[in-house]
Coordinates of C-alpha atoms in Angstrom, one line a residue:
M1 CA -10.0 17.1 2.7
A2 CA -11.0 20.6 3.7
A3 CA -10.4 21.5 7.2
L4 CA -7.4 21.6 9.6
A5 CA -7.7 20.4 13.2
L6 CA -5.2 23.0 14.0
H7 CA -4.9 26.2 12.0
A8 CA -1.6 27.6 12.8
S9 CA 1.0 30.0 11.1
V10 CA 3.7 27.9 10.0
P11 CA 6.8 28.6 7.9
Q12 CA 7.0 27.3 4.2
S13 CA 7.9 23.7 3.7
Q14 CA 10.8 22.6 1.9
P15 CA 10.2 22.4 -2.0
F16 CA 9.2 19.0 -3.7
I17 CA 9.3 18.1 -7.3
P18 CA 6.5 15.5 -7.8
L19 CA 6.9 12.5 -10.4
P20 CA 5.5 13.2 -13.7
S21 CA 2.9 10.3 -13.8
F22 CA 0.1 9.9 -11.3
S23 CA -2.4 7.4 -12.4
L24 CA -1.5 3.8 -12.3
S25 CA -2.8 0.4 -12.2
K26 CA -1.3 -3.2 -12.2
F27 CA 1.9 -4.0 -10.4
T28 CA 4.8 -6.4 -10.8
Q29 CA 7.0 -7.7 -8.3
S30 CA 10.5 -5.9 -8.3
S31 CA 13.5 -7.0 -6.8
N32 CA 13.1 -4.6 -3.9
R33 CA 10.7 -6.0 -1.3
R34 CA 9.2 -2.4 -0.4
T35 CA 7.8 -0.4 -3.2
L36 CA 6.8 3.3 -2.4
L37 CA 4.2 4.7 -4.7
F38 CA 2.7 8.1 -5.0
C39 CA 2.7 8.4 -8.8
A40 CA 4.2 5.7 -11.0
P41 CA 4.0 3.9 -14.2
P42 CA 1.5 1.0 -14.5
Q43 CA 2.6 -2.4 -13.4
L44 CA 1.1 -5.5 -11.4
H45 CA 2.4 -6.0 -7.9
H46 CA 2.2 -9.5 -6.6
V47 CA 3.0 -9.9 -2.8
R48 CA 4.6 -13.2 -2.2
S49 CA 3.8 -15.4 0.8
E50 CA 1.6 -18.6 1.8
M51 CA -1.5 -16.2 2.0
S52 CA -0.7 -12.8 0.1
L53 CA -2.3 -10.1 -1.5
C54 CA -2.4 -9.4 -5.1
V55 CA -2.9 -5.5 -5.2
G56 CA -4.0 -3.0 -7.9
T57 CA -4.1 0.7 -7.5
H58 CA -5.3 3.8 -9.3
L59 CA -4.9 7.5 -8.2
I60 CA -6.7 10.5 -9.7
P61 CA -5.7 14.0 -8.5
H62 CA -8.2 16.8 -7.8
P63 CA -8.9 18.4 -11.4
N64 CA -7.1 21.6 -10.1
K65 CA -4.2 19.7 -8.9
A66 CA -3.5 17.4 -11.8
L67 CA -0.3 19.0 -12.8
T68 CA 1.4 18.4 -9.2
G69 CA -0.2 14.9 -8.7
G70 CA -2.5 15.9 -5.9
E71 CA -2.0 15.4 -2.1
D72 CA -2.6 11.8 -1.6
A73 CA 0.0 9.2 -1.3
F74 CA 0.2 5.4 -0.9
F75 CA 2.5 2.7 -0.8
V76 CA 2.4 -1.3 -1.3
S77 CA 5.0 -3.6 0.3
S78 CA 5.7 -7.2 -0.2
Y79 CA 6.6 -7.8 3.4
S80 CA 5.1 -11.0 4.9
G81 CA 1.6 -11.3 3.5
G82 CA 1.7 -7.7 2.2
V83 CA 1.3 -4.2 3.4
I84 CA -0.8 -1.4 1.9
A85 CA -1.4 2.3 3.1
V86 CA -2.8 5.4 2.1
A87 CA -2.4 9.1 3.4
D88 CA -4.4 12.1 2.5
G89 CA -2.6 15.3 2.9
V90 CA -4.8 18.1 4.5
S91 CA -5.4 20.7 2.0
G92 CA -6.1 23.7 4.5
W93 CA -2.4 23.8 4.9
A94 CA -2.1 25.6 1.5
E95 CA -3.7 28.7 3.2
E96 CA -0.6 28.8 5.3
N97 CA 1.7 28.7 2.3
V98 CA 2.6 25.1 2.9
D99 CA 2.5 22.4 0.3
P100 CA -0.1 19.7 1.6
S101 CA 1.4 16.9 -0.3
L102 CA 5.0 17.0 1.5
F103 CA 3.8 15.7 4.9
P104 CA 1.8 12.6 3.6
R105 CA 4.5 11.8 1.0
E106 CA 7.4 12.0 3.6
F107 CA 5.3 9.9 6.2
L108 CA 4.5 7.1 4.0
A109 CA 8.3 7.1 2.6
N110 CA 9.3 6.6 6.3
A111 CA 6.9 3.8 6.9
S112 CA 7.9 2.1 3.6
N113 CA 11.6 2.3 4.7
L114 CA 10.7 1.0 8.3
V115 CA 8.7 -2.0 7.0
G116 CA 11.1 -5.0 6.8
N117 CA 13.9 -3.2 8.5
D118 CA 12.5 -2.7 12.0
D119 CA 11.4 -5.7 14.0
E120 CA 9.2 -3.7 16.4
V121 CA 6.9 -2.4 13.5
N122 CA 6.8 -5.6 11.1
N123 CA 3.6 -6.9 12.8
D124 CA 2.1 -3.9 14.4
P125 CA 0.6 -1.0 12.2
Q126 CA 0.2 1.2 15.1
I127 CA 3.8 1.1 16.1
L128 CA 4.5 1.6 12.3
L129 CA 2.3 4.9 12.5
R130 CA 4.2 6.1 15.8
K131 CA 7.7 5.7 14.2
A132 CA 6.8 6.9 10.7
H133 CA 5.1 10.1 12.4
A134 CA 8.3 10.5 14.6
A135 CA 10.6 10.4 11.5
T136 CA 8.5 13.0 9.4
S137 CA 9.9 16.5 9.6
A138 CA 7.7 18.2 6.8
T139 CA 5.2 20.7 8.1
G140 CA 1.5 19.6 7.6
S141 CA -0.8 16.8 8.6
A142 CA -2.7 13.8 7.0
T143 CA -5.2 11.2 7.7
V144 CA -3.5 7.8 7.3
I145 CA -4.5 4.1 7.2
I146 CA -2.0 1.4 7.3
A147 CA -3.0 -2.4 6.8
M148 CA -0.6 -5.3 7.3
M149 CA -1.4 -9.1 6.4
E150 CA 0.5 -11.9 7.9
R151 CA 1.1 -15.1 6.1
D152 CA -1.7 -16.7 7.9
G153 CA -4.4 -14.3 6.5
M154 CA -4.5 -12.1 9.7
L155 CA -5.0 -8.6 8.7
K156 CA -4.0 -5.8 11.2
I157 CA -5.3 -2.2 10.5
A158 CA -4.5 1.0 12.1
N159 CA -6.3 4.1 11.0
V160 CA -6.2 7.8 11.9
G161 CA -8.9 10.0 10.1
D162 CA -11.2 9.3 7.2
C163 CA -9.2 7.1 4.9
G164 CA -10.9 3.8 4.8
L165 CA -10.7 0.0 4.2
K166 CA -13.5 -2.4 3.4
V167 CA -13.3 -6.2 3.2
I168 CA -15.5 -7.8 0.7
R169 CA -16.5 -11.6 0.9
K170 CA -18.8 -13.4 -1.5
G171 CA -20.3 -10.1 -2.5
Q172 CA -20.9 -8.8 0.9
I173 CA -19.0 -6.3 3.0
I174 CA -17.9 -8.1 6.3
F175 CA -15.8 -5.3 7.5
S176 CA -15.4 -1.5 7.3
T177 CA -13.5 1.0 9.2
S178 CA -15.3 3.9 10.5
P179 CA -14.2 7.6 9.8
Q180 CA -12.8 9.7 12.7
E181 CA -13.8 13.2 12.8
H182 CA -13.6 16.3 15.2
F183 CA -16.7 17.6 13.4
F184 CA -18.0 17.3 10.0
D185 CA -15.3 17.6 7.1
C186 CA -12.6 17.8 9.7
P187 CA -11.2 14.4 10.5
Y188 CA -8.5 13.1 13.0
Q189 CA -5.0 13.8 11.5
L190 CA -1.4 13.2 12.3
S191 CA 0.4 16.4 12.2
S192 CA 3.6 18.1 12.6
E193 CA 2.0 20.3 15.4
R194 CA 2.0 19.0 18.9
V195 CA -1.8 19.4 19.6
G196 CA -2.6 16.9 16.7
Q197 CA -3.5 13.3 17.1
T198 CA -1.1 10.5 17.7
F199 CA -0.7 6.8 17.1
L200 CA -2.6 6.3 20.3
D201 CA -5.8 7.8 18.8
A202 CA -5.7 5.2 16.0
T203 CA -8.6 2.8 15.6
V204 CA -6.9 -0.7 15.5
S205 CA -8.6 -3.6 13.9
N206 CA -8.0 -7.3 13.2
V207 CA -9.8 -9.3 10.5
E208 CA -9.3 -12.9 9.6
L209 CA -9.1 -13.1 5.9
I210 CA -9.7 -16.2 3.6
E211 CA -8.8 -16.8 0.1
G212 CA -10.7 -14.8 -2.4
D213 CA -11.5 -11.9 -0.2
I214 CA -11.3 -8.5 -1.6
L215 CA -9.9 -5.4 0.1
V216 CA -10.8 -1.9 -1.0
M217 CA -8.7 0.9 0.5
G218 CA -8.9 4.4 -0.3
S219 CA -8.7 8.1 0.5
D220 CA -12.0 9.9 1.4
G221 CA -12.3 10.8 -2.3
L222 CA -13.4 7.4 -2.9
F223 CA -15.8 7.0 0.1
D224 CA -17.3 10.6 -0.2
N225 CA -18.3 9.9 -3.8
V226 CA -19.2 6.1 -4.0
F227 CA -21.7 4.2 -2.1
D228 CA -21.1 0.8 -0.6
Y229 CA -23.2 -1.0 -2.8
E230 CA -21.4 0.5 -6.1
I231 CA -18.0 -0.4 -4.3
V232 CA -19.1 -4.1 -4.0
A233 CA -20.5 -4.2 -7.5
T234 CA -17.5 -2.8 -9.2
A235 CA -14.8 -4.5 -7.1
T236 CA -16.3 -7.9 -7.8
K237 CA -16.9 -7.2 -11.4
Y238 CA -13.3 -7.6 -12.5
I239 CA -10.9 -10.6 -12.2
D240 CA -8.0 -8.0 -12.6
V241 CA -7.5 -6.1 -9.3
G242 CA -5.8 -3.2 -11.4
E243 CA -8.8 -2.9 -13.6
A244 CA -11.1 -2.9 -10.6
A245 CA -9.1 -0.1 -8.9
K246 CA -9.2 1.9 -12.1
A247 CA -12.9 1.5 -12.4
L248 CA -13.7 2.5 -8.9
A249 CA -11.5 5.7 -9.0
N250 CA -13.1 6.6 -12.5
L251 CA -16.7 6.1 -11.0
A252 CA -15.8 8.1 -7.9
S253 CA -14.2 11.0 -10.2
S254 CA -17.4 10.8 -12.3
H255 CA -19.8 11.2 -9.2
S256 CA -17.5 14.0 -7.7
A257 CA -18.1 16.2 -10.8
D258 CA -21.9 15.6 -10.9
K259 CA -23.7 18.4 -9.4
A260 CA -26.8 16.5 -9.2
F261 CA -25.7 13.4 -7.8
E262 CA -27.0 12.4 -4.3
S263 CA -23.5 11.4 -3.1
P264 CA -22.6 10.0 0.4
Y265 CA -20.8 13.3 1.1
S266 CA -24.0 15.5 0.3
L267 CA -26.2 13.1 2.3
E268 CA -24.0 13.3 5.3
A269 CA -23.6 17.1 4.9
R270 CA -27.5 17.5 5.1
S271 CA -27.8 15.1 7.9
K272 CA -25.4 17.4 9.9
G273 CA -27.5 20.5 9.0
Y274 CA -25.6 21.7 6.1
D275 CA -27.9 22.5 3.2
V276 CA -28.7 25.4 0.6
P277 CA -30.4 28.8 2.0
F278 CA -34.0 28.7 2.9
W279 CA -35.0 30.6 0.0
K280 CA -33.8 27.6 -2.2
K281 CA -35.4 25.3 -0.1
M282 CA -38.7 27.1 -0.7
L283 CA -38.1 26.4 -4.4
G284 CA -37.5 22.7 -3.6
M285 CA -33.9 22.9 -4.0
K286 CA -31.3 20.9 -1.7
L287 CA -27.6 20.2 -1.3
T288 CA -26.6 17.7 -3.7
G289 CA -23.4 16.8 -5.8
G290 CA -20.3 14.9 -5.2
K291 CA -17.0 16.2 -3.7
L292 CA -14.1 17.0 -5.9
D293 CA -11.0 15.6 -4.3
D294 CA -7.9 13.6 -4.9
I295 CA -9.0 10.0 -5.3
T296 CA -6.8 7.0 -4.3
V297 CA -8.1 3.4 -4.5
L298 CA -6.1 0.3 -3.6
V299 CA -7.9 -3.1 -4.6
G300 CA -6.3 -6.3 -3.1
Q301 CA -7.4 -9.8 -3.5
V302 CA -6.2 -12.7 -1.1
V303 CA -4.6 -15.4 -2.9
S304 CA -3.0 -18.7 -1.7
T305 CA 0.5 -19.1 -3.0

């Protein structure tokens, strides 16, 4: 993510030592009902309920941020039918000597701790956004999406910014969130600064899910580089949700480094008036290529248990 909604002079955040591993897939249920994951060893995570999510994840950091694990964060919770969330730290804070990864990581740590422990947030992702935001003290900002599934299959979504979620049923996308932007490449974001967005700016959606539905949630590093038809083809190709998440992340990573690829990002940029200089246009050139970024992918399948 490139732009700050507010470009302010802010003090240095507290230091954070990232976990050493950042690429993962396949989760197993642990004794703790809430599992916060930024960067963790591979495992398979089954979410227990009458209707529940089996979730696989994969995270690939920006090539220049591989040693620190990037600025995306996510968590998977087994509460009720399952809770999944992604937060994408705004990289522009680095220009103010602020680590952009601290805000999204603390935000989702707070959200993870609230799930299952606070009755007010347990069935309302928008309230979860509010309380997690209020509890976050790190300087910075992030786009955030949270989806909570009830045992009857009702999925509740709250989204601020350009992280996204798509629901695939029988090979077709039946639901997709829409990105929120101030202008091109400057998404809505929850921030430590008072003039940023709040939980009231979230787009809230409800989707009735059935057994076999596939959810694809991710940061903009996925959706800027992979078209919908590629998401459907890849997510439905694999029985194992961990393998599906890994394949989608790898596809996004490959496209992001391909300077000749007509990516969703380059197509949108040209549609908003961003292109190569006029003299290059005279030579038949145009703006192409993917967008290098942190890439986080969560793939969930609705199962009956």
